[in-house]
Each structure stands twice: as structure tokens, then as C-alpha cells.
């Protein structure tokens, strides 16, 4: 999901509300015993950062969320200017 002009912490709140809504909808399912969860990684783009680097940071945050127990949203560390220049 792309959230243009949105700080990472705000985007994480939006995605966490989506996560909670989906979990709540699954809990109310008539299919019995259906449980739906998801994890997400959020990264905020630094000016000049290549899309590939942004996606790699978001992907790393996703794997961190899964490693921390799943069903959560994790925000990636901000890219450093030196990383962007490389």
C-alpha cells in the first residue's frame, strides 16, 4: 500500500487499523474458527532514495514483524543520507 505524503508513524496507524478490522471481521465470520491475521512492514521514503531501497527496507520491516510474533505492523528504520547516496 502506498501512502503518499504520509509520515511512517501515521501510515503504520492506518495499516494497523486495517489489520484490526480484518481480524475483527474474521472473528465474526460464520465459517467457524476462521482467524485472519497479517503482518506489515512500513518504510518512509527519504528524498532521492531509490524505490528498490525503499522496498527493501519495507520488506525487512515485514520480516521483523513476523519474527516478533506476527499479526503486527513494524516501521523500518529511516534510511541514512549516506545510504541513499551509495
N, CA and C atoms as an extended XYZ file, in Angstrom:
258
Properties=species:S:1:pos:R:3:atomname:S:1:resname:S:1:resid:I:1 pbc="F F F"
N         0.849       -1.150        0.000 N   UNK     1
C         0.000        0.000        0.000 CA  UNK     1
C         0.905        1.227        0.000 C   UNK     1
N         0.646        2.166       -0.861 N   UNK     2
C         1.402        3.411       -0.886 CA  UNK     2
C         0.572        4.503       -0.236 C   UNK     2
N         1.201        5.295        0.607 N   UNK     3
C         0.541        6.411        1.295 CA  UNK     3
C         1.368        7.666        1.033 C   UNK     3
N         1.185        8.303       -0.135 N   UNK     4
C         1.989        9.480       -0.463 CA  UNK     4
C         1.849       10.587        0.581 C   UNK     4
N         2.943       11.284        0.805 N   UNK     5
C         2.970       12.427        1.725 CA  UNK     5
C         2.465       12.075        3.122 C   UNK     5
N         2.748       10.855        3.559 N   UNK     6
C         2.309       10.391        4.873 CA  UNK     6
C         3.525        9.920        5.661 C   UNK     6
N         3.750       10.488        6.847 N   UNK     7
C         4.862       10.016        7.680 CA  UNK     7
C         4.677        8.543        8.053 C   UNK     7
N         5.774        7.852        8.283 N   UNK     8
C         5.733        6.412        8.568 CA  UNK     8
C         4.850        6.077        9.758 C   UNK     8
N         4.915        6.874       10.829 N   UNK     9
C         4.105        6.550       12.009 CA  UNK     9
C         2.613        6.663       11.716 C   UNK     9
N         2.231        7.633       10.894 N   UNK    10
C         0.821        7.772       10.523 CA  UNK    10
C         0.386        6.624        9.604 C   UNK    10
N         1.228        6.266        8.645 N   UNK    11
C         0.926        5.142        7.757 CA  UNK    11
C         0.799        3.854        8.560 C   UNK    11
N         1.653        3.676        9.555 N   UNK    12
C         1.584        2.482       10.403 CA  UNK    12
C         0.255        2.428       11.149 C   UNK    12
N        -0.236        3.572       11.615 N   UNK    13
C        -1.541        3.592       12.298 CA  UNK    13
C        -2.664        3.203       11.347 C   UNK    13
N        -2.620        3.704       10.114 N   UNK    14
C        -3.638        3.360        9.113 CA  UNK    14
C        -3.626        1.856        8.855 C   UNK    14
N        -2.450        1.302        8.644 N   UNK    15
C        -2.334       -0.126        8.351 CA  UNK    15
C        -2.719       -0.961        9.564 C   UNK    15
N        -2.396       -0.492       10.760 N   UNK    16
C        -2.775       -1.236       11.961 CA  UNK    16
C        -4.293       -1.250       12.140 C   UNK    16
N        -4.963       -0.147       11.792 N   UNK    17
C        -6.441       -0.142       11.848 CA  UNK    17
C        -7.005       -1.148       10.848 C   UNK    17
N        -6.419       -1.224        9.668 N   UNK    18
C        -6.842       -2.207        8.671 CA  UNK    18
C        -6.632       -3.618        9.201 C   UNK    18
N        -5.471       -3.850        9.808 N   UNK    19
C        -5.174       -5.166       10.385 CA  UNK    19
C        -6.216       -5.542       11.430 C   UNK    19
N        -6.534       -4.619       12.321 N   UNK    20
C        -7.518       -4.886       13.375 CA  UNK    20
C        -8.916       -5.103       12.796 C   UNK    20
N        -9.272       -4.341       11.775 N   UNK    21
C       -10.585       -4.508       11.142 CA  UNK    21
C       -10.724       -5.879       10.494 C   UNK    21
N        -9.685       -6.303        9.809 N   UNK    22
C        -9.731       -7.620        9.168 CA  UNK    22
C        -9.800       -8.732       10.203 C   UNK    22
N        -9.075       -8.582       11.291 N   UNK    23
C        -9.121       -9.585       12.359 CA  UNK    23
C       -10.513       -9.627       12.971 C   UNK    23
N       -11.127       -8.461       13.166 N   UNK    24
C       -12.475       -8.402       13.715 CA  UNK    24
C       -13.501       -9.005       12.781 C   UNK    24
N       -13.350       -8.772       11.484 N   UNK    25
C       -14.281       -9.333       10.504 CA  UNK    25
C       -14.175      -10.848       10.476 C   UNK    25
N       -12.961      -11.362       10.571 N   UNK    26
C       -12.768      -12.814       10.574 CA  UNK    26
C       -13.367      -13.429       11.828 C   UNK    26
N       -13.261      -12.726       12.950 N   UNK    27
C       -13.811      -13.249       14.204 CA  UNK    27
C       -15.327      -13.359       14.130 C   UNK    27
N       -15.960      -12.483       13.350 N   UNK    28
C       -17.410      -12.518       13.210 CA  UNK    28
C       -17.883      -13.413       12.080 C   UNK    28
N       -16.980      -14.118       11.452 N   UNK    29
C       -17.318      -14.978       10.323 CA  UNK    29
C       -18.191      -16.144       10.752 C   UNK    29
N       -19.092      -16.535        9.867 N   UNK    30
C       -19.950      -17.693       10.144 CA  UNK    30
C       -19.274      -18.996        9.745 C   UNK    30
N       -18.074      -18.929        9.272 N   UNK    31
C       -17.378      -20.149        8.836 CA  UNK    31
C       -16.815      -20.933       10.011 C   UNK    31
N       -16.886      -20.391       11.179 N   UNK    32
C       -16.452      -21.117       12.373 CA  UNK    32
C       -14.960      -21.337       12.445 C   UNK    32
N       -14.339      -20.739       13.417 N   UNK    33
C       -12.926      -20.969       13.656 CA  UNK    33
C       -11.977      -20.277       12.701 C   UNK    33
N       -12.489      -19.443       11.813 N   UNK    34
C       -11.622      -18.746       10.877 CA  UNK    34
C       -10.931      -17.604       11.612 C   UNK    34
N        -9.628      -17.577       11.521 N   UNK    35
C        -8.851      -16.499       12.135 CA  UNK    35
C        -7.942      -15.923       11.066 C   UNK    35
N        -8.047      -14.630       10.875 N   UNK    36
C        -7.265      -13.959        9.846 CA  UNK    36
C        -6.352      -12.944       10.508 C   UNK    36
N        -5.062      -13.034       10.238 N   UNK    37
C        -4.099      -12.050       10.731 CA  UNK    37
C        -3.159      -11.679        9.593 C   UNK    37
N        -2.520      -10.544        9.737 N   UNK    38
C        -1.447      -10.230        8.799 CA  UNK    38
C        -0.429       -9.326        9.460 C   UNK    38
N         0.752       -9.379        8.915 N   UNK    39
C         1.852       -8.536        9.363 CA  UNK    39
C         2.192       -7.577        8.234 C   UNK    39
N         2.748       -6.430        8.591 N   UNK    40
C         3.121       -5.445        7.579 CA  UNK    40
C         4.412       -4.753        7.986 C   UNK    40
N         5.146       -4.343        6.980 N   UNK    41
C         6.332       -3.529        7.187 CA  UNK    41
C         6.116       -2.172        6.543 C   UNK    41
N         6.457       -1.115        7.252 N   UNK    42
C         6.255        0.249        6.773 CA  UNK    42
C         7.611        0.939        6.671 C   UNK    42
N         7.822        1.644        5.572 N   UNK    43
C         9.051        2.419        5.398 CA  UNK    43
C         8.692        3.775        4.811 C   UNK    43
N         9.317        4.804        5.325 N   UNK    44
C         9.112        6.163        4.818 CA  UNK    44
C        10.251        6.506        3.872 C   UNK    44
N         9.904        7.002        2.696 N   UNK    45
C        10.915        7.308        1.684 CA  UNK    45
C        11.664        8.588        2.019 C   UNK    45
N        12.968        8.515        1.869 N   UNK    46
C        13.838        9.679        2.002 CA  UNK    46
C        14.024       10.249        0.602 C   UNK    46
N        14.024       11.565        0.480 N   UNK    47
C        14.201       12.198       -0.829 CA  UNK    47
C        15.433       11.636       -1.528 C   UNK    47
N        15.259       11.244       -2.765 N   UNK    48
C        16.353       10.707       -3.552 CA  UNK    48
C        16.595        9.221       -3.379 C   UNK    48
N        15.865        8.599       -2.472 N   UNK    49
C        16.053        7.165       -2.218 CA  UNK    49
C        15.487        6.351       -3.384 C   UNK    49
N        16.253        5.426       -3.915 N   UNK    50
C        15.731        4.571       -4.984 CA  UNK    50
C        14.571        3.710       -4.475 C   UNK    50
N        13.612        3.462       -5.338 N   UNK    51
C        12.458        2.643       -4.968 CA  UNK    51
C        12.900        1.274       -4.468 C   UNK    51
N        13.931        0.716       -5.079 N   UNK    52
C        14.401       -0.614       -4.665 CA  UNK    52
C        14.873       -0.614       -3.215 C   UNK    52
N        15.523        0.460       -2.781 N   UNK    53
C        15.994        0.548       -1.399 CA  UNK    53
C        14.811        0.725       -0.445 C   UNK    53
N        13.848        1.551       -0.828 N   UNK    54
C        12.643        1.736       -0.012 CA  UNK    54
C        11.919        0.408        0.181 C   UNK    54
N        11.740       -0.332       -0.903 N   UNK    55
C        11.049       -1.626       -0.832 CA  UNK    55
C        11.838       -2.621        0.012 C   UNK    55
N        13.162       -2.586       -0.081 N   UNK    56
C        13.995       -3.488        0.723 CA  UNK    56
C        13.833       -3.180        2.210 C   UNK    56
N        13.761       -1.892        2.567 N   UNK    57
C        13.566       -1.540        3.977 CA  UNK    57
C        12.176       -1.953        4.464 C   UNK    57
N        11.155       -1.765        3.621 N   UNK    58
C         9.801       -2.192        3.998 CA  UNK    58
C         9.750       -3.709        4.148 C   UNK    58
N        10.417       -4.420        3.262 N   UNK    59
C        10.454       -5.882        3.325 CA  UNK    59
C        11.160       -6.353        4.596 C   UNK    59
N        12.257       -5.690        4.952 N   UNK    60
C        12.971       -6.044        6.183 CA  UNK    60
C        12.082       -5.805        7.403 C   UNK    60
N        11.304       -4.726        7.385 N   UNK    61
C        10.380       -4.450        8.492 CA  UNK    61
C         9.288       -5.513        8.562 C   UNK    61
N         8.823       -5.986        7.412 N   UNK    62
C         7.827       -7.062        7.380 CA  UNK    62
C         8.388       -8.322        8.029 C   UNK    62
N         9.607       -8.698        7.667 N   UNK    63
C        10.210       -9.894        8.258 CA  UNK    63
C        10.445       -9.715        9.755 C   UNK    63
N        10.755       -8.490       10.181 N   UNK    64
C        10.910       -8.217       11.615 CA  UNK    64
C         9.575       -8.392       12.333 C   UNK    64
N         8.483       -7.964       11.701 N   UNK    65
C         7.150       -8.137       12.293 CA  UNK    65
C         6.823       -9.617       12.440 C   UNK    65
N         7.137      -10.391       11.435 N   UNK    66
C         6.881      -11.835       11.503 CA  UNK    66
C         7.736      -12.491       12.587 C   UNK    66
N         8.992      -12.075       12.674 N   UNK    67
C         9.893      -12.654       13.672 CA  UNK    67
C         9.475      -12.292       15.094 C   UNK    67
N         8.788      -11.167       15.243 N   UNK    68
C         8.356      -10.706       16.570 CA  UNK    68
C         7.026      -11.329       16.995 C   UNK    68
N         6.520      -12.251       16.195 N   UNK    69
C         5.307      -12.945       16.603 CA  UNK    69
C         4.132      -12.805       15.658 C   UNK    69
N         4.308      -12.135       14.554 N   UNK    70
C         3.264      -11.968       13.542 CA  UNK    70
C         2.106      -11.119       14.035 C   UNK    70
N         1.160      -10.855       13.137 N   UNK    71
C        -0.042      -10.070       13.421 CA  UNK    71
C         0.318       -8.712       14.018 C   UNK    71
N         1.218       -8.010       13.341 N   UNK    72
C         1.643       -6.692       13.816 CA  UNK    72
C         2.192       -5.863       12.664 C   UNK    72
N         2.358       -4.587       12.918 N   UNK    73
C         2.929       -3.652       11.951 CA  UNK    73
C         4.246       -3.143       12.523 C   UNK    73
N         5.303       -3.204       11.724 N   UNK    74
C         6.621       -2.749       12.156 CA  UNK    74
C         7.104       -1.650       11.215 C   UNK    74
N         7.654       -0.597       11.780 N   UNK    75
C         8.172        0.526       10.997 CA  UNK    75
C         9.679        0.360       10.832 C   UNK    75
N        10.146        0.497        9.595 N   UNK    76
C        11.578        0.383        9.288 CA  UNK    76
C        12.334        1.589        9.823 C   UNK    76
N        13.598        1.370       10.111 N   UNK    77
C        14.474        2.481       10.482 CA  UNK    77
C        14.576        3.421        9.288 C   UNK    77
N        14.755        4.696        9.562 N   UNK    78
C        14.895        5.668        8.473 CA  UNK    78
C        16.186        5.417        7.718 C   UNK    78
N        16.132        5.611        6.418 N   UNK    79
C        17.340        5.492        5.598 CA  UNK    79
C        18.276        6.637        5.951 C   UNK    79
N        19.540        6.361        5.930 N   UNK    80
C        20.541        7.390        6.188 CA  UNK    80
C        20.903        8.058        4.866 C   UNK    80
N        21.207        9.310        4.905 N   UNK    81
C        21.589       10.036        3.684 CA  UNK    81
C        22.750        9.346        2.973 C   UNK    81
N        23.707        8.816        3.719 N   UNK    82
C        24.849        8.124        3.112 CA  UNK    82
C        24.384        6.887        2.360 C   UNK    82
N        23.346        6.195        2.900 N   UNK    83
C        22.813        5.016        2.223 CA  UNK    83
C        22.181        5.400        0.896 C   UNK    83
N        21.484        6.523        0.871 N   UNK    84
C        20.805        6.968       -0.342 CA  UNK    84
C        21.820        7.338       -1.406 C   UNK    84
N        22.908        7.950       -1.003 N   UNK    85
C        23.927        8.375       -1.955 CA  UNK    85
C        24.685        7.195       -2.548 C   UNK    85
N        24.728        6.084       -1.838 N   UNK    86
C        25.500        4.922       -2.285 CA  UNK    86
C        24.889        4.239       -3.475 C   UNK    86
